CSV table of C-alpha atoms and ligand atoms in Angstrom, one decimal:
chain,number,residue,atom,x,y,z
M,54,THR,CA,21.7,15.4,25.2
M,55,ASP,CA,22.8,11.8,27.0
M,56,PRO,CA,26.0,12.7,28.5
M,57,SER,CA,27.5,9.7,27.8
M,58,ASN,CA,27.3,9.7,24.4
M,59,GLY,CA,26.0,13.5,23.4
M,60,LEU,CA,22.9,12.0,21.7
M,61,LYS,CA,19.9,14.4,21.8
M,62,LYS,CA,17.2,12.3,23.3
M,63,LEU,CA,13.0,13.0,24.8
M,64,VAL,CA,12.3,11.5,27.9
M,65,LEU,CA,8.7,10.2,28.8
M,66,LYS,CA,6.7,9.9,31.3
M,67,SER,CA,3.6,8.9,32.3
M,68,ALA,CA,0.7,10.1,35.4
M,69,GLN,CA,1.4,6.3,36.5
M,70,GLY,CA,4.9,6.5,36.1
M,71,SER,CA,6.1,4.7,32.7
M,72,THR,CA,9.0,6.6,30.8
M,73,ALA,CA,9.8,6.4,27.7
M,74,GLU,CA,13.3,7.4,25.6
M,75,VAL,CA,13.1,8.3,22.3
M,76,TYR,CA,16.4,9.9,20.3
M,77,LEU,CA,16.1,12.1,17.9
M,78,HIS,CA,18.8,10.5,16.1
M,79,GLY,CA,16.5,7.6,13.9
M,80,ALA,CA,12.9,8.4,16.3
M,81,HIS,CA,14.7,5.9,17.9
M,82,VAL,CA,12.6,4.3,21.8
M,83,THR,CA,16.0,2.8,23.6
M,84,SER,CA,13.5,2.1,26.5
M,85,TRP,CA,10.4,1.6,28.0
M,86,LYS,CA,9.9,1.5,32.0
M,87,SER,CA,6.7,0.1,33.2
M,88,ASN,CA,5.1,1.7,36.1
M,89,SER,CA,7.3,-0.4,38.3
M,90,GLY,CA,10.3,0.8,36.7
M,91,GLU,CA,11.1,-2.8,34.4
M,92,GLU,CA,12.8,-2.5,31.8
M,93,GLN,CA,10.5,-4.1,28.5
M,94,LEU,CA,13.1,-3.2,26.1
M,95,PHE,CA,17.0,-5.2,25.1
M,96,VAL,CA,19.0,-2.9,23.5
M,97,SER,CA,23.1,-5.0,23.1
M,98,LYS,CA,25.0,-3.2,26.2
M,99,LYS,CA,27.5,-3.3,23.1
M,100,ALA,CA,25.1,-1.1,20.8
M,101,VAL,CA,26.9,2.1,19.3
M,102,PHE,CA,24.9,5.0,19.9
M,103,ARG,CA,27.6,6.8,17.2
M,104,PRO,CA,24.9,8.5,13.8
M,105,PRO,CA,24.9,7.3,11.3
M,106,LYS,CA,25.1,3.2,12.8
M,107,ALA,CA,22.2,2.5,14.4
M,108,ILE,CA,21.6,1.0,17.5
M,109,ARG,CA,21.3,-2.2,18.7
M,110,GLY,CA,18.2,-2.9,19.9
M,111,GLY,CA,14.7,-0.4,21.8
M,112,ILE,CA,12.2,0.0,18.6
M,113,PRO,CA,14.5,1.1,14.9
M,114,ILE,CA,12.2,2.1,13.0
M,115,CYS,CA,12.6,0.7,9.3
M,116,PHE,CA,11.4,3.3,6.8
M,117,PRO,CA,10.7,3.6,3.9
M,118,GLN,CA,12.3,-0.8,3.0
M,119,PHE,CA,12.1,-3.7,5.7
M,120,GLY,CA,14.6,-6.4,4.9
M,121,HIS,CA,15.4,-6.4,1.0
M,122,LEU,CA,11.7,-5.5,0.9
M,123,GLY,CA,12.4,-2.0,-1.8
M,124,PRO,CA,14.5,-0.1,-4.0
M,125,LEU,CA,17.7,0.2,-1.6
M,126,GLU,CA,21.1,-1.4,-1.1
M,127,GLN,CA,20.7,-0.5,2.7
M,128,GLN,CA,18.7,-3.4,4.8
M,129,HIS,CA,16.0,-2.1,6.7
M,130,GLY,CA,15.6,1.8,4.7
M,131,PHE,CA,17.4,5.1,6.6
M,132,ALA,CA,15.5,5.9,8.7
M,133,ARG,CA,16.6,4.8,11.7
M,134,ASN,CA,19.8,6.0,10.9
M,135,SER,CA,18.6,9.8,10.2
M,136,PRO,CA,18.2,13.1,12.7
M,137,PHE,CA,14.4,13.2,12.8
M,138,GLU,CA,13.4,17.2,14.2
M,139,VAL,CA,10.8,17.1,16.9
M,140,GLU,CA,7.5,18.7,16.1
M,141,ALA,CA,5.7,18.3,19.5
M,142,ALA,CA,5.8,17.1,23.0
M,143,THR,CA,4.1,16.8,26.6
M,144,SER,CA,5.6,15.5,28.8
M,145,ALA,CA,4.5,11.5,27.9
M,146,SER,CA,4.3,11.7,24.3
M,147,ALA,CA,6.7,13.7,21.3
M,148,THR,CA,5.7,13.6,18.2
M,149,LEU,CA,9.0,13.2,15.9
M,150,VAL,CA,9.6,14.5,12.0
M,151,LEU,CA,11.2,13.2,8.6
M,152,ARG,CA,11.6,14.8,5.8
M,153,PRO,CA,14.6,13.3,3.4
M,154,SER,CA,17.8,15.0,2.8
M,155,ALA,CA,19.0,15.7,-0.5
M,156,GLU,CA,21.0,12.7,-0.7
M,157,GLN,CA,18.1,10.1,1.0
M,158,LEU,CA,16.3,11.9,-2.3
M,159,GLU,CA,19.5,10.3,-4.6
M,160,LEU,CA,19.1,7.1,-2.5
M,161,PHE,CA,14.6,7.3,-2.9
M,162,PRO,CA,13.8,9.7,-5.5
M,163,HIS,CA,10.7,9.9,-3.7
M,164,SER,CA,9.5,13.1,-1.0
M,165,PHE,CA,7.6,12.1,2.4
M,166,GLU,CA,7.5,13.3,5.6
M,167,LEU,CA,7.6,10.3,7.8
M,168,ARG,CA,5.7,11.3,11.9
M,169,VAL,CA,6.4,9.1,14.5
M,170,LYS,CA,4.3,10.4,17.3
M,171,VAL,CA,5.5,8.0,20.4
M,172,THR,CA,2.7,8.5,24.1
M,173,VAL,CA,3.7,6.6,27.0
M,174,GLY,CA,0.9,5.8,29.5
M,175,ASP,CA,-0.2,3.0,32.4
M,176,ASP,CA,2.0,-0.1,31.5
M,177,GLU,CA,2.1,0.9,27.5
M,178,LEU,CA,4.2,2.8,24.8
M,179,GLN,CA,2.5,3.9,21.4
M,180,GLN,CA,3.8,4.6,18.3
M,181,GLU,CA,1.6,5.8,15.5
M,182,LEU,CA,3.5,6.2,12.1
M,183,THR,CA,2.0,8.5,9.4
M,184,VAL,CA,3.6,8.8,5.4
M,185,GLN,CA,2.8,11.7,3.5
M,186,ASN,CA,3.1,11.5,0.3
M,187,THR,CA,5.1,15.2,-0.3
M,188,GLY,CA,5.3,14.2,-3.9
M,189,ALA,CA,4.3,14.4,-7.7
M,190,ASP,CA,4.6,10.8,-8.6
M,191,PRO,CA,3.5,7.0,-6.3
M,192,LEU,CA,5.2,6.5,-3.5
M,193,PRO,CA,6.0,2.2,-2.6
M,194,PHE,CA,7.3,1.2,0.8
M,195,THR,CA,7.4,-1.4,3.3
M,196,THR,CA,8.4,-0.7,6.8
M,197,ALA,CA,8.4,-2.1,10.5
M,198,LEU,CA,8.7,-1.3,13.9
M,199,HIS,CA,11.7,-4.4,14.7
M,200,THR,CA,11.9,-4.0,18.2
M,201,TYR,CA,13.6,-6.0,20.4
M,202,PHE,CA,12.2,-7.4,23.3
M,203,ALA,CA,13.6,-8.2,26.5
M,204,ILE,CA,13.5,-11.4,28.2
M,205,THR,CA,14.5,-13.6,31.3
M,206,SER,CA,15.6,-16.3,29.2
M,207,ILE,CA,15.0,-17.4,24.9
M,208,ASP,CA,13.8,-20.8,26.8
M,209,LYS,CA,11.2,-19.4,28.8
M,210,ALA,CA,10.0,-17.1,25.8
M,211,TYR,CA,7.5,-17.5,23.4
M,212,VAL,CA,5.4,-15.8,20.6
M,213,ALA,CA,1.5,-16.1,20.7
M,214,GLY,CA,-1.0,-15.4,18.4
M,215,LEU,CA,0.1,-16.5,15.2
M,216,GLN,CA,-1.1,-20.4,14.5
M,217,GLY,CA,-2.2,-20.8,11.2
M,218,VAL,CA,-0.8,-18.0,9.9
M,219,PRO,CA,1.2,-17.9,6.3
M,220,TYR,CA,4.5,-17.1,7.4
M,221,ILE,CA,8.1,-17.6,5.0
M,222,ASP,CA,11.1,-18.7,6.8
M,223,THR,CA,13.7,-16.5,5.8
M,224,LEU,CA,16.4,-19.1,6.4
M,225,LYS,CA,14.6,-22.0,4.4
M,226,GLY,CA,14.4,-20.0,0.8
M,227,ARG,CA,10.8,-18.6,-0.4
M,228,ASP,CA,8.0,-21.0,0.6
M,229,VAL,CA,4.7,-19.9,2.6
M,230,LEU,CA,4.2,-22.5,5.0
M,231,THR,CA,2.0,-22.4,8.2
M,232,GLN,CA,2.5,-21.4,11.5
M,233,GLN,CA,0.9,-25.5,13.5
M,234,GLN,CA,1.7,-23.8,17.3
M,235,GLU,CA,-0.2,-21.0,19.3
M,236,GLN,CA,3.3,-20.9,20.1
M,237,VAL,CA,6.8,-19.7,18.7
M,238,ARG,CA,8.7,-20.9,21.4
M,239,PHE,CA,13.6,-21.1,19.5
M,240,GLN,CA,15.7,-23.7,20.0
M,241,GLN,CA,18.0,-22.4,17.0
M,242,GLU,CA,17.9,-19.3,15.0
M,243,VAL,CA,14.4,-18.0,13.7
M,244,ASP,CA,13.9,-15.1,11.1
M,245,CYS,CA,10.0,-15.6,10.2
M,246,ILE,CA,8.3,-12.8,8.4
M,247,TYR,CA,4.1,-14.1,8.7
M,248,ILE,CA,1.3,-12.5,6.5
M,249,ASN,CA,-1.4,-11.0,7.6
M,250,THR,CA,-1.4,-12.1,10.6
M,251,PRO,CA,-3.9,-11.0,14.2
M,252,SER,CA,-4.2,-7.8,14.7
M,253,GLU,CA,-3.2,-8.5,18.8
M,254,LEU,CA,-0.2,-11.0,19.5
M,255,LYS,CA,1.9,-12.2,22.7
M,256,VAL,CA,5.4,-11.9,23.3
M,257,VAL,CA,5.3,-14.1,27.1
M,258,ASP,CA,8.3,-13.8,29.3
M,259,GLU,CA,7.4,-17.2,31.9
M,260,GLY,CA,11.1,-16.6,33.4
M,261,ARG,CA,8.5,-13.4,35.1
M,262,GLN,CA,5.0,-14.3,34.8
M,263,GLU,CA,4.2,-11.4,31.8
M,264,VAL,CA,3.2,-10.9,28.9
M,265,VAL,CA,3.8,-7.9,26.8
M,266,VAL,CA,0.9,-7.4,24.6
M,267,ILE,CA,0.8,-6.2,20.7
M,268,ARG,CA,-1.3,-4.5,19.1
M,269,LYS,CA,-1.4,-3.6,15.7
M,270,GLU,CA,-3.2,-1.5,13.5
M,271,ALA,CA,-2.2,-1.4,9.9
M,272,LEU,CA,0.6,-2.9,10.5
M,273,PRO,CA,-0.4,-6.7,8.8
M,274,ASP,CA,3.0,-8.7,9.3
M,275,ALA,CA,4.9,-9.7,11.7
M,276,ILE,CA,8.3,-10.8,11.4
M,277,VAL,CA,9.6,-12.8,14.4
M,278,TRP,CA,14.1,-13.5,14.9
M,279,ASN,CA,16.0,-14.5,17.1
M,280,PRO,CA,19.9,-14.5,16.0
M,281,TRP,CA,20.7,-18.1,18.1
M,282,VAL,CA,24.1,-18.3,18.6
M,283,ALA,CA,26.0,-18.3,15.4
M,284,LYS,CA,25.0,-15.2,13.6
M,285,SER,CA,25.1,-13.6,17.3
M,286,LYS,CA,29.0,-14.9,17.0
M,287,ALA,CA,28.8,-13.1,13.4
M,288,MET,CA,28.1,-9.5,15.2
M,289,SER,CA,30.1,-10.1,18.3
M,290,SER,CA,32.3,-8.4,16.2
M,291,GLY,CA,30.4,-5.3,15.9
M,292,ASP,CA,27.2,-4.2,18.4
M,293,PHE,CA,26.2,-7.3,19.9
M,294,GLY,CA,27.4,-9.7,22.3
M,295,TYR,CA,27.7,-13.4,21.3
M,296,ASP,CA,25.5,-14.8,24.4
M,297,GLU,CA,22.7,-11.7,24.0
M,298,PHE,CA,20.6,-14.1,21.8
M,299,GLU,CA,19.4,-15.6,25.5
M,300,SER,CA,18.2,-12.7,26.4
M,301,MET,CA,16.1,-11.1,23.8
M,302,LEU,CA,13.7,-11.4,21.3
M,303,CYS,CA,11.7,-9.3,18.4
M,304,VAL,CA,8.5,-9.1,16.6
M,305,GLU,CA,8.4,-7.0,14.5
M,306,ALA,CA,4.8,-4.7,13.5
M,307,ALA,CA,5.4,-5.2,9.5
M,308,VAL,CA,4.1,-4.1,6.2
M,309,ALA,CA,5.9,-6.2,4.6
M,310,ALA,CA,5.3,-9.8,2.6
M,311,SER,CA,1.5,-8.6,2.7
M,312,GLY,CA,3.0,-6.7,0.0
M,313,ALA,CA,3.7,-2.1,0.4
M,314,VAL,CA,2.1,0.7,0.7
M,315,THR,CA,1.8,2.4,-2.1
M,316,LEU,CA,0.7,6.1,-1.4
M,317,ALA,CA,-1.3,8.4,-3.5
M,318,PRO,CA,0.0,12.4,-4.2
M,319,GLY,CA,-0.9,13.6,-2.0
M,320,GLU,CA,-1.9,10.9,0.2
M,321,SER,CA,-2.0,9.7,3.5
M,322,TRP,CA,-0.8,6.2,5.5
M,323,ALA,CA,-1.5,5.8,9.0
M,324,GLY,CA,-0.3,2.5,11.2
M,325,LYS,CA,0.0,2.6,15.8
M,326,GLN,CA,1.3,0.0,17.5
M,327,THR,CA,0.5,-0.6,20.8
M,328,LEU,CA,2.7,-2.2,23.8
M,329,ARG,CA,0.5,-3.6,26.6
M,330,LEU,CA,2.0,-5.1,30.0
M,331,ALA,CA,-0.1,-7.4,31.7
M,332,LYS,CA,0.4,-10.1,34.2
M,333,LEU,CA,0.8,-14.1,32.7
M,334,GLU,CA,-1.8,-15.1,35.3
M,335,GLN,CA,-4.4,-12.1,34.6
M,336,LEU,CA,-4.6,-13.6,30.6
M,337,LYS,CA,-4.7,-16.5,31.7
M,338,ARG,CA,-8.3,-16.2,33.2
M,339,ASN,CA,-9.3,-14.4,29.8
Y,98,LIG,O1,14.2,-8.7,11.7
Y,98,LIG,C1,15.0,-9.8,11.2
Y,98,LIG,C2,16.6,-8.9,9.9
Y,98,LIG,O2,16.1,-9.0,8.8
Y,98,LIG,C3,16.8,-9.8,10.1
Y,98,LIG,O3,17.3,-10.3,9.3
Y,98,LIG,C4,18.9,-8.7,10.1
Y,98,LIG,O4,19.2,-9.3,9.7
Y,98,LIG,C5,17.9,-8.5,11.5
Y,98,LIG,O5,17.3,-7.5,11.2
Y,98,LIG,C6,18.6,-7.0,12.8
Y,98,LIG,O6,18.4,-6.3,11.0
Y,98,LIG,P1,20.6,-5.5,11.1
Y,98,LIG,O7,20.3,-4.6,9.7
Y,98,LIG,O8,19.4,-4.2,12.2
Y,98,LIG,O9,21.4,-5.7,11.5
């Protein structure tokens, strides 16, 4: 139990010294430190650790829908602010499970089991999601790992690997555009849903000369978000500092605009995100 907020969390540690912290509330990873002990994830200084409020930062799990791509009023679904149970745990990994409550079944009349397996390794963090349809009807869902990356400063950061990928700029409507540049950089609010991206994307922090390589499996889409000034000011009444947009960016591995997954009764789906820290020059060599 975390003495600062009374919430239950698991602390994971790899043989190489990398650590992760995952709260049972939302199976929410709030910290991933590399072997050297450097924090890779952003959590707002104003984050609220009080269920059912979702924690502003780390890796919220958006399920059974991403954004408004689903039937629920609540953006990003209810998994991120639900109590998970620990099903299995070792020093470096934990499997948490969510079965919908009666209230949630009222909202979303599909029974399911959502498992999240978090594993920390050599400068690496893995999250494996499995969804099992335990009901008698088809189960449609969209989902996202809404990862908030810590960066030195937004003017020295970019996302690589999206050149030529179709995307929807949610701030400009629903047209499908095509990403022209290899590097997605930030000079204003960005909120784009990239559709069927390559399986590997890079979050580059030129400030630290480091890269987090994102490898996605069965999570075909990626949302890139930075709230910038106006949105940050709007959020700063709550759980986000007015200037915190300068030290974070979101790249979210997702099943989103490429279309919902629909599971037949008894069927399962599995998706995975692997985050790996590398030095920038290492990647420029190979
Ligand atoms: O992933 C981008 C986004 O959908 C943004 O539009 C913004 O709403 C962000 O998620 C944060 O959503 P939240 O519900 O966590 O405040």
